PDB file of C-alpha atoms and ligand atoms in Angstrom:
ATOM      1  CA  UNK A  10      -7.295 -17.099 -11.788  1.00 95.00           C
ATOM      2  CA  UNK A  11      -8.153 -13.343 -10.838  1.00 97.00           C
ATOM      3  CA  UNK A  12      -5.776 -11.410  -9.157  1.00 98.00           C
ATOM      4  CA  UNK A  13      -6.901  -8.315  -6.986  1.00 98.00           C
ATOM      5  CA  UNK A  14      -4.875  -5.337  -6.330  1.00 98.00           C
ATOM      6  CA  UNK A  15      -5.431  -2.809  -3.703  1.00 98.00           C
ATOM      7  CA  UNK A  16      -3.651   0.612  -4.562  1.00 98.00           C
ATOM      8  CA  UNK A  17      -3.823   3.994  -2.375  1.00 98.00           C
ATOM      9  CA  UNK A  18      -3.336   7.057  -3.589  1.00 97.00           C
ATOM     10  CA  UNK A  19      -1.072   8.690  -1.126  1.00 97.00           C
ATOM     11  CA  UNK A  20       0.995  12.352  -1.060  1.00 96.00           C
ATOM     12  CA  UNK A  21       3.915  11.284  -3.141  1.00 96.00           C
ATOM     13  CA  UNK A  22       7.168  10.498  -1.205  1.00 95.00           C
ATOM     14  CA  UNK A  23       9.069  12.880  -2.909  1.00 95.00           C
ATOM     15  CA  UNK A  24       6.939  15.608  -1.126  1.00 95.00           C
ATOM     16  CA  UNK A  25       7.722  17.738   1.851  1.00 92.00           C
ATOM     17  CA  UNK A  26       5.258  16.936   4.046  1.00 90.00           C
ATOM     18  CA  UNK A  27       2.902  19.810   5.613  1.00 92.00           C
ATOM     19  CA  UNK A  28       0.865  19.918   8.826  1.00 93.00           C
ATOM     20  CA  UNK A  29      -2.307  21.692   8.683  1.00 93.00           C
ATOM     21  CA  UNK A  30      -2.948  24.643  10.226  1.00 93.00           C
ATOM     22  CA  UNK A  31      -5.549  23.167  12.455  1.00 94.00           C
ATOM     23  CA  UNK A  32      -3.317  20.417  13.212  1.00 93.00           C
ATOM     24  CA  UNK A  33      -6.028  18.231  11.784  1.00 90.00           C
ATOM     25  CA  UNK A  34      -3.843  16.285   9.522  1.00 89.00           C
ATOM     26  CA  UNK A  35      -1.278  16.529   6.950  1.00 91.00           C
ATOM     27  CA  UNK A  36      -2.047  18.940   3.708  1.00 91.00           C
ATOM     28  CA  UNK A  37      -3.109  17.471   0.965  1.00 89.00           C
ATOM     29  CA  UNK A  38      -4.325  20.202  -1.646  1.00 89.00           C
ATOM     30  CA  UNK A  39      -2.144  21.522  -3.850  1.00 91.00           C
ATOM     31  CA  UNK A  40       0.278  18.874  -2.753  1.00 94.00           C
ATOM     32  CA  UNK A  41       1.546  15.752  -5.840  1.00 96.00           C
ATOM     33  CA  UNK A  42      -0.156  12.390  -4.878  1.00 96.00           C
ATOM     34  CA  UNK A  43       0.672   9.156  -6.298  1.00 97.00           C
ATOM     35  CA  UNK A  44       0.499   5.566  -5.952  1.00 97.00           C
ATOM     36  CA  UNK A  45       1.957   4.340  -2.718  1.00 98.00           C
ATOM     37  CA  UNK A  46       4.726   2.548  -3.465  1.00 98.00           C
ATOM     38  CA  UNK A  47       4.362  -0.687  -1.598  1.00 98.00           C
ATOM     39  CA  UNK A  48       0.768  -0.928  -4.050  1.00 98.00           C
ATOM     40  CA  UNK A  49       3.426  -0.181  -6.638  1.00 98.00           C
ATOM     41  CA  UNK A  50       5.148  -3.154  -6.011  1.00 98.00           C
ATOM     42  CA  UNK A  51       1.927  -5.425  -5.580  1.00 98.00           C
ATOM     43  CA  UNK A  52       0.314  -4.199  -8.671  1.00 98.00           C
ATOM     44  CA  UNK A  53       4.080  -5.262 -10.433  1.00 98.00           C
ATOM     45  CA  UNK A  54       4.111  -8.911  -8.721  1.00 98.00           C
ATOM     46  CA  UNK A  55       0.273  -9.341  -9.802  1.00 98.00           C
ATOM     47  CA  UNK A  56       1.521  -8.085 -13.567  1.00 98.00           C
ATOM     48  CA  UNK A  57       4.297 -10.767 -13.613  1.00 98.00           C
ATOM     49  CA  UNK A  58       2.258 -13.264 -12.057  1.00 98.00           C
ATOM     50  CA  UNK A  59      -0.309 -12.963 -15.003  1.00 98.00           C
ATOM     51  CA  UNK A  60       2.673 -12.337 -17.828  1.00 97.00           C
ATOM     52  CA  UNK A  61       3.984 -15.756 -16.459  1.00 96.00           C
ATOM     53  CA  UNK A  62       0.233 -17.145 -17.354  1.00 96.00           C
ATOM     54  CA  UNK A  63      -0.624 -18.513 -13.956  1.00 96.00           C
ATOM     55  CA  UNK A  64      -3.344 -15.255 -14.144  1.00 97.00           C
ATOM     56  CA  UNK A  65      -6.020 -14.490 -16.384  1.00 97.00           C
ATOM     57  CA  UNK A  66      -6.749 -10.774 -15.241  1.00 98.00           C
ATOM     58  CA  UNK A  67      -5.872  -8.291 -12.984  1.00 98.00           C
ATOM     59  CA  UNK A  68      -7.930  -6.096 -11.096  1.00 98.00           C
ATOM     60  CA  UNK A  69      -6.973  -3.062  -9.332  1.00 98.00           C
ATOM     61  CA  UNK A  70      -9.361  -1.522  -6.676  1.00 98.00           C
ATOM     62  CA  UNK A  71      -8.782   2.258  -5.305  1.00 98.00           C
ATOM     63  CA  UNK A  72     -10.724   3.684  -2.304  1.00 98.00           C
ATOM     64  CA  UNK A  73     -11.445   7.182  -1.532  1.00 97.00           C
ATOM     65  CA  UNK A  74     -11.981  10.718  -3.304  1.00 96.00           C
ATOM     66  CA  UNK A  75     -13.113  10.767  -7.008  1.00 97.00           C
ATOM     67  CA  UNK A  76      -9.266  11.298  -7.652  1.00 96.00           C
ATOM     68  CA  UNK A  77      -8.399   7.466  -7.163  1.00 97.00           C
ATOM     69  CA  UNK A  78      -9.525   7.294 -10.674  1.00 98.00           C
ATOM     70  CA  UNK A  79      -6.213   9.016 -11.975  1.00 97.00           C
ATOM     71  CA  UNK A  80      -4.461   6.379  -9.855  1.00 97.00           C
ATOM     72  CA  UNK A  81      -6.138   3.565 -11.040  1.00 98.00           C
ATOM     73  CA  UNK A  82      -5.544   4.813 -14.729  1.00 98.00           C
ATOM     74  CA  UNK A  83      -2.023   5.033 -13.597  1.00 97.00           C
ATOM     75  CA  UNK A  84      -2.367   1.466 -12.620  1.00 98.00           C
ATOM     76  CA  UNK A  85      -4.352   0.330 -15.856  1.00 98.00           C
ATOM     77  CA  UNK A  86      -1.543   2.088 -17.670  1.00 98.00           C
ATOM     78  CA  UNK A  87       1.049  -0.231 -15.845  1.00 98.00           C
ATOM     79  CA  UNK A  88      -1.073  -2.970 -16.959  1.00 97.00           C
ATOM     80  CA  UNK A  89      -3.782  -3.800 -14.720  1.00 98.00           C
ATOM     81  CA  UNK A  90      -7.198  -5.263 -16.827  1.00 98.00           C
ATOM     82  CA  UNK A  91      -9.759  -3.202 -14.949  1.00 98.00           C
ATOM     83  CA  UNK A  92     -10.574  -1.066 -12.090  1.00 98.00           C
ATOM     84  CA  UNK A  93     -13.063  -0.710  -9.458  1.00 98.00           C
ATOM     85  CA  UNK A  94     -13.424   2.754  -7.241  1.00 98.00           C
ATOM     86  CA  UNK A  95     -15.524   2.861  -3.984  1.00 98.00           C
ATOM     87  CA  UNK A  96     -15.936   6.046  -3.554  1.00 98.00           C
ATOM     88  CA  UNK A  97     -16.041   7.864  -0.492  1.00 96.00           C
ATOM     89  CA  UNK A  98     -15.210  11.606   0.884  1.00 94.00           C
ATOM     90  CA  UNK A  99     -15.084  10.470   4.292  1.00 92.00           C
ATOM     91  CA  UNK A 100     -11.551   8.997   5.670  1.00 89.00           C
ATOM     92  CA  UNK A 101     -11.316   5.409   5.193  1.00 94.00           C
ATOM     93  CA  UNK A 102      -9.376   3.443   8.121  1.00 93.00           C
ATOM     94  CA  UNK A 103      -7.986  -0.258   7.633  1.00 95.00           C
ATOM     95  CA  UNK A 104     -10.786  -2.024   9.527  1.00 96.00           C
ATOM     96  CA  UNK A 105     -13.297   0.057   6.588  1.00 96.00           C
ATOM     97  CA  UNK A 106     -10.937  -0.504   3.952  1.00 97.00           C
ATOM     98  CA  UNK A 107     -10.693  -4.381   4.438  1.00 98.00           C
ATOM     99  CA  UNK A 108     -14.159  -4.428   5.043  1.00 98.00           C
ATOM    100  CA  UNK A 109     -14.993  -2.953   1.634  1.00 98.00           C
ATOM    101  CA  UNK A 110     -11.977  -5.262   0.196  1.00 98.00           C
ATOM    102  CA  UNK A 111     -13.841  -8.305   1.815  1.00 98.00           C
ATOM    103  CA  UNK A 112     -16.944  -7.092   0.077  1.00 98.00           C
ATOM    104  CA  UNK A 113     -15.050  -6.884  -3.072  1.00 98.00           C
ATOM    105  CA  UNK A 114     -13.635 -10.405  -2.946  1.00 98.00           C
ATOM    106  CA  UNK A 115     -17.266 -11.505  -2.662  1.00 98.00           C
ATOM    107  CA  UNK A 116     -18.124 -10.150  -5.819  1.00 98.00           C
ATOM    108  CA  UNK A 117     -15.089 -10.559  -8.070  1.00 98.00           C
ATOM    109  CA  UNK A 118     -14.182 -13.514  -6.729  1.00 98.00           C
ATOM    110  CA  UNK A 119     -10.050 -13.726  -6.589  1.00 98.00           C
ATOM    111  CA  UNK A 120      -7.950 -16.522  -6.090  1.00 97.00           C
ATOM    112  CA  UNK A 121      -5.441 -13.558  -5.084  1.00 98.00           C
ATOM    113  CA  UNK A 122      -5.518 -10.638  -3.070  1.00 98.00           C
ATOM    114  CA  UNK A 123      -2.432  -8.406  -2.828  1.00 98.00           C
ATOM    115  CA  UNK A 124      -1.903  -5.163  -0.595  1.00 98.00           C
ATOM    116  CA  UNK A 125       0.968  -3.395   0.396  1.00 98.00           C
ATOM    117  CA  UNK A 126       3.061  -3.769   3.509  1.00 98.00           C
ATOM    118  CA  UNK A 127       1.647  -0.453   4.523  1.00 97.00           C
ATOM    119  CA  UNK A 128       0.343   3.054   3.517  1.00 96.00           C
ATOM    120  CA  UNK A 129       3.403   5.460   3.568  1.00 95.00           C
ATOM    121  CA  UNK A 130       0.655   7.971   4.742  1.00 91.00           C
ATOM    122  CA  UNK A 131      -1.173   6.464   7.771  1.00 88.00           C
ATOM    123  CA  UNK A 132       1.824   3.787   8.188  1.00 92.00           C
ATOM    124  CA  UNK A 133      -0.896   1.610   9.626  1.00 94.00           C
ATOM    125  CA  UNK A 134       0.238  -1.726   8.413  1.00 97.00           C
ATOM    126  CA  UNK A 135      -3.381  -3.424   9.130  1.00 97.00           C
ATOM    127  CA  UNK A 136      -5.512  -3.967   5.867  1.00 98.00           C
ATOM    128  CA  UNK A 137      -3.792  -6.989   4.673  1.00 98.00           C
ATOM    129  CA  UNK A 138      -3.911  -8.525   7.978  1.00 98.00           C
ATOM    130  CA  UNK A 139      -7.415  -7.221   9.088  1.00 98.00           C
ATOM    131  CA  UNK A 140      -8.732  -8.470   5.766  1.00 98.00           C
ATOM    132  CA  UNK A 141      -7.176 -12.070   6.183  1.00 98.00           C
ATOM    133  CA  UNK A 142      -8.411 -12.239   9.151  1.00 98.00           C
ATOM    134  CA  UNK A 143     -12.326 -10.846   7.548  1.00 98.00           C
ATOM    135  CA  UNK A 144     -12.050 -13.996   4.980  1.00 98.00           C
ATOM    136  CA  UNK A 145     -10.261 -16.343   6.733  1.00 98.00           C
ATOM    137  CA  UNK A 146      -7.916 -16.796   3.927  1.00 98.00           C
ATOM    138  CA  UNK A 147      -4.311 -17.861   4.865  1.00 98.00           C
ATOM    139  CA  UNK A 148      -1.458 -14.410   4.810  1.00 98.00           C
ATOM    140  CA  UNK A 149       2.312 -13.802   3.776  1.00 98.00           C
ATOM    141  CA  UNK A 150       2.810 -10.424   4.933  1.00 97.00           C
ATOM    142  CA  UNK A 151       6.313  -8.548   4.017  1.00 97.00           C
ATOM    143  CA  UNK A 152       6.559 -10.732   1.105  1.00 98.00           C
ATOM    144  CA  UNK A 153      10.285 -10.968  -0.554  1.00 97.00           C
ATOM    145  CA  UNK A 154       9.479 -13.483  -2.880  1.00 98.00           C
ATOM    146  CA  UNK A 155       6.531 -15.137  -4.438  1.00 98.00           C
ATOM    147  CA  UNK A 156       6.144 -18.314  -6.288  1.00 97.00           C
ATOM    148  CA  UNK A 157       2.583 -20.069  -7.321  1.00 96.00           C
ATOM    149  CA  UNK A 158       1.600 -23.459  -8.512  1.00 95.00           C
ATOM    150  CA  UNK A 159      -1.446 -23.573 -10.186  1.00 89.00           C
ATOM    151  CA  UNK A 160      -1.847 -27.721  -9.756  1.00 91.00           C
ATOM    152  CA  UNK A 161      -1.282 -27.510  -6.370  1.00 94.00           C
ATOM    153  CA  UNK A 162      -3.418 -24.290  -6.000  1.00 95.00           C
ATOM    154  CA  UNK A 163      -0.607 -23.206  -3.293  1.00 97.00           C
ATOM    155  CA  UNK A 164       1.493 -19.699  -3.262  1.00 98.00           C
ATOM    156  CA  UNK A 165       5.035 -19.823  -1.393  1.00 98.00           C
ATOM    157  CA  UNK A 166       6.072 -16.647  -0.123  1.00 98.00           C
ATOM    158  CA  UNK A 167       9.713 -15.689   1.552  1.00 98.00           C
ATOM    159  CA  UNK A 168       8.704 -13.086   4.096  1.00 96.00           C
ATOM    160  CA  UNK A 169      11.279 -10.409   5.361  1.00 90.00           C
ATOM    161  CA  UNK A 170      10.925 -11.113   9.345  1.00 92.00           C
ATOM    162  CA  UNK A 171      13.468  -9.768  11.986  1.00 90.00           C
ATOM    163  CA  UNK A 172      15.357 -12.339  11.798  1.00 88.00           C
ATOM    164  CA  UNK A 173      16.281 -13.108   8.453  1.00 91.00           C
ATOM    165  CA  UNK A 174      13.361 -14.901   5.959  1.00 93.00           C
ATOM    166  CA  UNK A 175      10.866 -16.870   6.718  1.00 97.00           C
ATOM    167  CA  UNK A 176       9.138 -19.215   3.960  1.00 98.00           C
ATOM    168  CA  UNK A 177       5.422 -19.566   4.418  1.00 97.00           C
ATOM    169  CA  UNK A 178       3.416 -22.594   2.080  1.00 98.00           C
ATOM    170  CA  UNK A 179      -0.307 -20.838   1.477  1.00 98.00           C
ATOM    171  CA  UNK A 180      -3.570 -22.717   0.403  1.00 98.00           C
ATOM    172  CA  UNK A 181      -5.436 -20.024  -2.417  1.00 97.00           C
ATOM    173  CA  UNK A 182      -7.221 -18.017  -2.233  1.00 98.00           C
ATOM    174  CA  UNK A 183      -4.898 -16.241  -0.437  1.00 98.00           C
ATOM    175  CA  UNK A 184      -3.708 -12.319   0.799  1.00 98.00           C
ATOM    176  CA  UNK A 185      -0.230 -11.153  -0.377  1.00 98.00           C
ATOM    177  CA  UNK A 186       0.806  -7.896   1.705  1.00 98.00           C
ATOM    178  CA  UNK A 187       4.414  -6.834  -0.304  1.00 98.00           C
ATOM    179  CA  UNK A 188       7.731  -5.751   1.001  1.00 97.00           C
ATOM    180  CA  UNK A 189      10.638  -3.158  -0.740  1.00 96.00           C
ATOM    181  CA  UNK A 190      12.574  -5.836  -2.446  1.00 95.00           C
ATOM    182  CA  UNK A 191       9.529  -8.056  -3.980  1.00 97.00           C
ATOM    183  CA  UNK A 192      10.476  -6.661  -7.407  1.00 98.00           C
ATOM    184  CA  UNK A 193      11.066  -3.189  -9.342  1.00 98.00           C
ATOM    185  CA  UNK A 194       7.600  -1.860 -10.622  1.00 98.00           C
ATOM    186  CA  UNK A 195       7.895  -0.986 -14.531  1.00 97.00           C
ATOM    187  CA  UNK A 196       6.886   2.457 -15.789  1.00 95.00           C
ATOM    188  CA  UNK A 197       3.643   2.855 -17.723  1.00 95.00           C
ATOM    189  CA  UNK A 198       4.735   3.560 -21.441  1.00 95.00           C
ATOM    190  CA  UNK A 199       2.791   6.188 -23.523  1.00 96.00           C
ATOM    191  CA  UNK A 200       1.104   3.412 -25.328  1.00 96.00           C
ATOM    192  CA  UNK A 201       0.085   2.147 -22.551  1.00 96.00           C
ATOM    193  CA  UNK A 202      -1.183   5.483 -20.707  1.00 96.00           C
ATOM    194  CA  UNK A 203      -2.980   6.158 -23.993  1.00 96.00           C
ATOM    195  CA  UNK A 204      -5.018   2.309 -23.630  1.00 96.00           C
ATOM    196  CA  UNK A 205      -5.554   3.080 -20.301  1.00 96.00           C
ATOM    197  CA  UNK A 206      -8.001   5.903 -21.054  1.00 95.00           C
ATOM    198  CA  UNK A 207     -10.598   3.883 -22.604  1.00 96.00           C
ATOM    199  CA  UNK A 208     -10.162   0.306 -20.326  1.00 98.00           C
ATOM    200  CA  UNK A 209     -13.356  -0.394 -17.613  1.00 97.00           C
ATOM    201  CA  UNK A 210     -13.394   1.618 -13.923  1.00 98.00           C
ATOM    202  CA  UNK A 211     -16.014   0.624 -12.021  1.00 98.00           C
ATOM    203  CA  UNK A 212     -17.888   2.937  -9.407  1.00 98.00           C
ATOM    204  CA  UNK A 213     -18.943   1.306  -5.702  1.00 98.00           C
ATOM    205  CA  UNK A 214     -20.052   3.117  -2.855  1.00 97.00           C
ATOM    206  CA  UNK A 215     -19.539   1.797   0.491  1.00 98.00           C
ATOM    207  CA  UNK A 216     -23.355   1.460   0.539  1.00 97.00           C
ATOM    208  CA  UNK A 217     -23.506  -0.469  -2.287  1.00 98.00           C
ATOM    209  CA  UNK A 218     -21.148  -2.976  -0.960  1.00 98.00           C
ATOM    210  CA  UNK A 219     -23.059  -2.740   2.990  1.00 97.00           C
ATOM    211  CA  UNK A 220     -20.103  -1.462   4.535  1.00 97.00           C
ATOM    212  CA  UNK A 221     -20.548   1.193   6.957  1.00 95.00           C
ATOM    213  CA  UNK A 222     -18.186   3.825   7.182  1.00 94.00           C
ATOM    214  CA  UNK A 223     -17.276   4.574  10.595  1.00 87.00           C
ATOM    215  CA  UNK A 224     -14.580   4.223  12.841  1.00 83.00           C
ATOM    216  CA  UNK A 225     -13.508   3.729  16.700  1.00 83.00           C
ATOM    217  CA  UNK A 226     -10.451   6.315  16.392  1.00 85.00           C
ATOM    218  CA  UNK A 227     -10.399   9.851  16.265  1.00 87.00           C
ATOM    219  CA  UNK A 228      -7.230  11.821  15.072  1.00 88.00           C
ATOM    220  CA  UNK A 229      -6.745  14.207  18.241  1.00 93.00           C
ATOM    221  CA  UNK A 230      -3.891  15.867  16.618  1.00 94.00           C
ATOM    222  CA  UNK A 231      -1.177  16.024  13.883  1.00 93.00           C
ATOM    223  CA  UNK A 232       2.179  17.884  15.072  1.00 93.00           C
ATOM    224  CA  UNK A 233       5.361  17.933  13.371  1.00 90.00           C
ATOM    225  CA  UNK A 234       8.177  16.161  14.976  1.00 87.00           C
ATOM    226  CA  UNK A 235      10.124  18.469  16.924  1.00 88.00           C
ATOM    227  CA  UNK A 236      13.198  20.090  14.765  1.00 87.00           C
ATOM    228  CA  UNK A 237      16.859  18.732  15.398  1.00 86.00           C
ATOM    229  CA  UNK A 238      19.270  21.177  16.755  1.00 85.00           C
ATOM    230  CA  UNK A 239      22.395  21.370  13.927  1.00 88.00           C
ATOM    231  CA  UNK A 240      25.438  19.244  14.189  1.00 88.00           C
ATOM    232  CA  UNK A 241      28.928  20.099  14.864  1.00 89.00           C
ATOM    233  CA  UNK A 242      31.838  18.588  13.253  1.00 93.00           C
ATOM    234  CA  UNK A 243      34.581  18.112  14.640  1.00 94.00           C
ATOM    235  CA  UNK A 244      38.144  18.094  14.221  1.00 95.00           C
ATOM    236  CA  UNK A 245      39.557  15.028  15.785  1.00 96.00           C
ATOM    237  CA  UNK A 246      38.650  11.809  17.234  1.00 96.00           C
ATOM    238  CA  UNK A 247      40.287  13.292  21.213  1.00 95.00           C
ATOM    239  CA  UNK A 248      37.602  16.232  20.584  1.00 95.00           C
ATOM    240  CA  UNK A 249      34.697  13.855  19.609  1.00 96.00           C
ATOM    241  CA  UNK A 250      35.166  11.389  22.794  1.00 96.00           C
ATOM    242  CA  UNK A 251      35.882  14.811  25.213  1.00 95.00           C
ATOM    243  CA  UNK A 252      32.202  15.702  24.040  1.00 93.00           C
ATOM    244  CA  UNK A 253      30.879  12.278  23.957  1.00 94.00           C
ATOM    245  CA  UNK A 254      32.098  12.282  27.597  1.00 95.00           C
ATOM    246  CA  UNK A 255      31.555  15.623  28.781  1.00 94.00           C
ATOM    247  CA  UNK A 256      28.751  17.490  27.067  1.00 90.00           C
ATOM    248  CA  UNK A 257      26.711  14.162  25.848  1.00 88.00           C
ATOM    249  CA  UNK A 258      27.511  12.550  29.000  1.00 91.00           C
ATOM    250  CA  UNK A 259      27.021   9.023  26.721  1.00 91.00           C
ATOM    251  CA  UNK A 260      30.180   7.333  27.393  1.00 87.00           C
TER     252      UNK A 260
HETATM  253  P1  LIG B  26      -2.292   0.360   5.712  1.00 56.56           P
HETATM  254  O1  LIG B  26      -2.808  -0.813   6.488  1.00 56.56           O
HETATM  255  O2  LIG B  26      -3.164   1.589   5.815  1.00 56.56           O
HETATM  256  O3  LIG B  26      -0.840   0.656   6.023  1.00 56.56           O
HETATM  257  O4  LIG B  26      -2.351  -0.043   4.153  1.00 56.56           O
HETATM  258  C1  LIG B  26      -1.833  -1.268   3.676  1.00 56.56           C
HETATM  259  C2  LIG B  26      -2.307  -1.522   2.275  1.00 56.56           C
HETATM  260  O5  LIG B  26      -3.745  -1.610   2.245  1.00 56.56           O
HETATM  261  C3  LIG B  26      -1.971  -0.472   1.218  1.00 56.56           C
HETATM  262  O6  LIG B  26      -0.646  -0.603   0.722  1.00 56.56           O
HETATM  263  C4  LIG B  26      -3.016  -0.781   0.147  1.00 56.56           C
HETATM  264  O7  LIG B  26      -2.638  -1.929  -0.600  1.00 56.56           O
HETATM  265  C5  LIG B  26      -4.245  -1.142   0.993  1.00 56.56           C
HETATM  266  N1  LIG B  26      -5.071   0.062   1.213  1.00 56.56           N
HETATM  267  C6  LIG B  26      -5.175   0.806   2.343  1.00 56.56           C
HETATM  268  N2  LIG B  26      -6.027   1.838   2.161  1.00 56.56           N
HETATM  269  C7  LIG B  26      -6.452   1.755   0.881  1.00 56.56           C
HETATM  270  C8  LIG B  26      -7.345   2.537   0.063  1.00 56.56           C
HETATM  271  N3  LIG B  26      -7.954   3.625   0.530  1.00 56.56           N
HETATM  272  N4  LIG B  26      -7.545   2.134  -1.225  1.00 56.56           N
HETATM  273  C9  LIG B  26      -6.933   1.038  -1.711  1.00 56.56           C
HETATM  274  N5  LIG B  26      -6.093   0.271  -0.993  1.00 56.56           N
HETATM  275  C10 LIG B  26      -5.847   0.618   0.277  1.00 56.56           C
END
């Protein structure tokens, strides 16, 4: 069985966020991108999945700006087989981005299709779903925990829901979206970053794949969140429920 990845390259999470100028969106020249986490954790769980031998390769798939390649070498140097970039300098919302992914899955073929939870970027939350939805392939979303059985062709997946877990039973092929505590992703090793130079990226465009990139939103602007005012500390617990009660007016 095939696994396929999804993996954004997103501003790093480490980084101070900056609004343009224009208020267009957020900055993102000069500014460290990396992986987004939650594809972090996906690629890991597709790694394990195929280190376990219920996988025979893993394929990791990056969309946007010719600089996906140096994430998907990031993710070849984790481990992934091969990689497949549809490029594209235009911006690339879930409904395009599972529409491409569909395409994908025609082509490749997976019996496994893991996303993230969400993009720590656009927090959209959508592809896996909105690509489900494109195949009509059964979803765990927020997955926890992920067991397969190859004889039985099924994947059971312990979803983090309000509540507490849920356990879902899914026919493959399936879609895998991935929550925090799915696993720790490894580091890519020297070795490893040094064999991931010479292993197979493939280029798409959207055209190639008949996907049209367009989309019913339009960003009307990107603010900062308004700044907090500073805290006071204060000296006993009389003085905090005096303010609590007179200048918060809360209690
Ligand atoms: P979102 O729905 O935007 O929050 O993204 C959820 C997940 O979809 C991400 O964690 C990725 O696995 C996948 N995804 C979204 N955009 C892209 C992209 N441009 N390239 C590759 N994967 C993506």
């Amino acid at each position: 069985m095939k696994i396929m990845v999804a993996i954004k390259r997103v501003v790093d999470y480490a980084v101070k966020i900056r609004v343009k100028t224009d208020k267009s969106g957020v900055e993102t020249q000069n500014v460290k991108m990396s992986m987004n986490p939650f594809c972090e954790i996906a690629l890991e769980e597709a790694l394990r999945i195929k280190q376990s031998g219920l996988a025979s390769e893993v394929v990791a798939v990056s969309m946007g700006s010719t600089q996906c390649v140096d994430t998907l070498r990031t993710g070849l140097a984790m481990g992934a087989d091969r990689g497949i970039h549809v490029e594209s300098t235009a911006a690339l919302y879930p409904l395009t981005v599972a529409k491409l992914l569909k395409a994908l899955v025609e082509v490749e073929k997976p019996g496994l299709l893991i996303l993230g939870k969400q993009a720590i970027d656009d927090d959209c939350n959508q592809t896996g779903q909105m690509v489900a939805g494109l195949l009509g392939w059964p979803q765990g979303t927020f997955a926890s925990k992920v067991l397969l059985d190859k004889e039985k062709q099924v994947a059971t997946v312990d979803r983090e829901v309000d509540g507490g877990l849920e356990t879902l039973c899914l026919n493959l092929p399936a879609v895998i979206t991935t929550d925090l505590r799915l696993n720790q992703p490894r580091y890519a090793t020297l070795p490893n970053i040094m064999k991931a130079k010479s292993k197979v990226v493939k280029k798409y465009t959207p055209q190639d794949l008949n996907v049209e990139v367009k989309s019913d939103l339009e960003v009307v602007e990107v603010t900062e969140p308004p700044k907090r005012k500073a805290g006071v500390v204060v000296s006993s617990v009389d003085e905090l429920i005096d303010k609590l009660q007179n200048e918060a007016r809360v209690i």
